[in-house]
Amino acid sequence: MAVAAAAAIEHVGLPEGQFALAQAAIYLSLAPKSDSAKKAIGAAREHVREHGAKPPPPYLQSAGYNAAARLGRGVGYDYPHDRPGHLSDQELAPEGVEGERFYAPDEAEAALRERLEQIRRARGRR
């Protein structure tokens, strides 16, 4: 929202751009506030400090160069958009991090909490 308002000022200028600025200010001031993302980043960083950084599974690693397939990179990725509900059972976390939970939606993020619970139920990972 803020970037769009800034782009409007850059491309349209004032005085017309003032409406985009006002809408952005109103939207952002009324939007629910949460620091869950900040807490998740902190928890993930702490996990890496304690346990070290782990590479993603090979099927998530870059396959954008010739030798990648021989190394198993990008091979076997289960494209979730081809699945019912656009959800794959394939593990996306690095080995040894599968059960960790870094993000915990708070009361301002009810829709995100519900989606996360749906995903966990569908994967059998309550």
PDB file of C-alpha atoms in Angstrom, residues 38-111:
ATOM      1  CA  LYS A  38       8.860 -10.325  13.484  1.00  0.00           C
ATOM      2  CA  LYS A  39       8.706 -13.011  16.187  1.00  0.00           C
ATOM      3  CA  ALA A  40       8.869 -15.767  13.535  1.00  0.00           C
ATOM      4  CA  ILE A  41      11.988 -14.251  11.984  1.00  0.00           C
ATOM      5  CA  GLY A  42      13.588 -14.007  15.413  1.00  0.00           C
ATOM      6  CA  ALA A  43      12.724 -17.619  16.235  1.00  0.00           C
ATOM      7  CA  ALA A  44      14.083 -18.842  12.898  1.00  0.00           C
ATOM      8  CA  ARG A  45      17.321 -16.888  13.377  1.00  0.00           C
ATOM      9  CA  GLU A  46      17.700 -18.301  16.884  1.00  0.00           C
ATOM     10  CA  HIS A  47      17.195 -21.820  15.499  1.00  0.00           C
ATOM     11  CA  VAL A  48      19.928 -21.250  12.919  1.00  0.00           C
ATOM     12  CA  ARG A  49      22.274 -19.850  15.596  1.00  0.00           C
ATOM     13  CA  GLU A  50      21.694 -22.917  17.771  1.00  0.00           C
ATOM     14  CA  HIS A  51      21.606 -25.612  15.091  1.00  0.00           C
ATOM     15  CA  GLY A  52      23.299 -24.125  12.038  1.00  0.00           C
ATOM     16  CA  ALA A  53      21.853 -23.424   8.618  1.00  0.00           C
ATOM     17  CA  LYS A  54      20.543 -26.434   6.732  1.00  0.00           C
ATOM     18  CA  PRO A  55      20.072 -26.579   2.966  1.00  0.00           C
ATOM     19  CA  PRO A  56      16.555 -26.954   1.589  1.00  0.00           C
ATOM     20  CA  PRO A  57      15.555 -30.363   0.225  1.00  0.00           C
ATOM     21  CA  PRO A  58      17.162 -31.060  -3.174  1.00  0.00           C
ATOM     22  CA  TYR A  59      13.846 -30.742  -5.035  1.00  0.00           C
ATOM     23  CA  LEU A  60      13.651 -27.109  -3.855  1.00  0.00           C
ATOM     24  CA  GLN A  61      17.235 -26.265  -4.759  1.00  0.00           C
ATOM     25  CA  SER A  62      18.019 -24.321  -7.904  1.00  0.00           C
ATOM     26  CA  ALA A  63      18.007 -26.342 -11.084  1.00  0.00           C
ATOM     27  CA  GLY A  64      18.950 -23.410 -13.282  1.00  0.00           C
ATOM     28  CA  TYR A  65      22.280 -24.777 -14.484  1.00  0.00           C
ATOM     29  CA  ASN A  66      23.309 -27.811 -16.509  1.00  0.00           C
ATOM     30  CA  ALA A  67      24.746 -30.042 -13.759  1.00  0.00           C
ATOM     31  CA  ALA A  68      21.863 -29.451 -11.335  1.00  0.00           C
ATOM     32  CA  ALA A  69      19.749 -32.404 -12.456  1.00  0.00           C
ATOM     33  CA  ARG A  70      22.725 -34.772 -12.053  1.00  0.00           C
ATOM     34  CA  LEU A  71      22.964 -33.545  -8.448  1.00  0.00           C
ATOM     35  CA  GLY A  72      19.252 -34.195  -7.932  1.00  0.00           C
ATOM     36  CA  ARG A  73      18.389 -30.542  -7.658  1.00  0.00           C
ATOM     37  CA  GLY A  74      14.918 -29.556  -8.746  1.00  0.00           C
ATOM     38  CA  VAL A  75      14.078 -33.213  -9.378  1.00  0.00           C
ATOM     39  CA  GLY A  76      10.891 -34.598  -7.847  1.00  0.00           C
ATOM     40  CA  TYR A  77       9.242 -31.339  -6.856  1.00  0.00           C
ATOM     41  CA  ASP A  78       5.532 -31.875  -6.190  1.00  0.00           C
ATOM     42  CA  TYR A  79       3.855 -28.822  -7.739  1.00  0.00           C
ATOM     43  CA  PRO A  80       1.075 -27.899  -5.265  1.00  0.00           C
ATOM     44  CA  HIS A  81      -1.029 -26.141  -7.903  1.00  0.00           C
ATOM     45  CA  ASP A  82      -1.624 -29.533  -9.522  1.00  0.00           C
ATOM     46  CA  ARG A  83      -3.029 -30.946  -6.257  1.00  0.00           C
ATOM     47  CA  PRO A  84      -6.500 -30.733  -4.739  1.00  0.00           C
ATOM     48  CA  GLY A  85      -6.700 -27.635  -2.582  1.00  0.00           C
ATOM     49  CA  HIS A  86      -3.351 -26.544  -4.038  1.00  0.00           C
ATOM     50  CA  LEU A  87      -1.629 -28.372  -1.207  1.00  0.00           C
ATOM     51  CA  SER A  88       1.184 -30.906  -1.410  1.00  0.00           C
ATOM     52  CA  ASP A  89       2.266 -33.310   1.313  1.00  0.00           C
ATOM     53  CA  GLN A  90       5.877 -32.806   0.263  1.00  0.00           C
ATOM     54  CA  GLU A  91       8.160 -31.575   3.031  1.00  0.00           C
ATOM     55  CA  LEU A  92       9.535 -28.103   2.391  1.00  0.00           C
ATOM     56  CA  ALA A  93      11.642 -27.586   5.502  1.00  0.00           C
ATOM     57  CA  PRO A  94      15.275 -28.655   5.605  1.00  0.00           C
ATOM     58  CA  GLU A  95      16.110 -32.035   7.108  1.00  0.00           C
ATOM     59  CA  GLY A  96      15.994 -31.836  10.882  1.00  0.00           C
ATOM     60  CA  VAL A  97      13.725 -28.783  10.894  1.00  0.00           C
ATOM     61  CA  GLU A  98      10.516 -30.529   9.818  1.00  0.00           C
ATOM     62  CA  GLY A  99       8.646 -30.240  13.104  1.00  0.00           C
ATOM     63  CA  GLU A 100       9.738 -26.742  14.056  1.00  0.00           C
ATOM     64  CA  ARG A 101       7.144 -23.985  14.189  1.00  0.00           C
ATOM     65  CA  PHE A 102       8.349 -20.426  13.966  1.00  0.00           C
ATOM     66  CA  TYR A 103       5.189 -18.534  12.997  1.00  0.00           C
ATOM     67  CA  ALA A 104       2.298 -18.276  15.449  1.00  0.00           C
ATOM     68  CA  PRO A 105      -0.537 -16.060  14.186  1.00  0.00           C
ATOM     69  CA  ASP A 106      -2.041 -13.848  16.868  1.00  0.00           C
ATOM     70  CA  GLU A 107      -5.664 -12.747  17.323  1.00  0.00           C
ATOM     71  CA  ALA A 108      -5.324 -10.096  14.608  1.00  0.00           C
ATOM     72  CA  GLU A 109      -4.524 -12.825  12.088  1.00  0.00           C
ATOM     73  CA  ALA A 110      -7.565 -15.081  12.438  1.00  0.00           C
ATOM     74  CA  ALA A 111      -7.793 -15.854   8.703  1.00  0.00           C
TER      75      ALA A 111
END
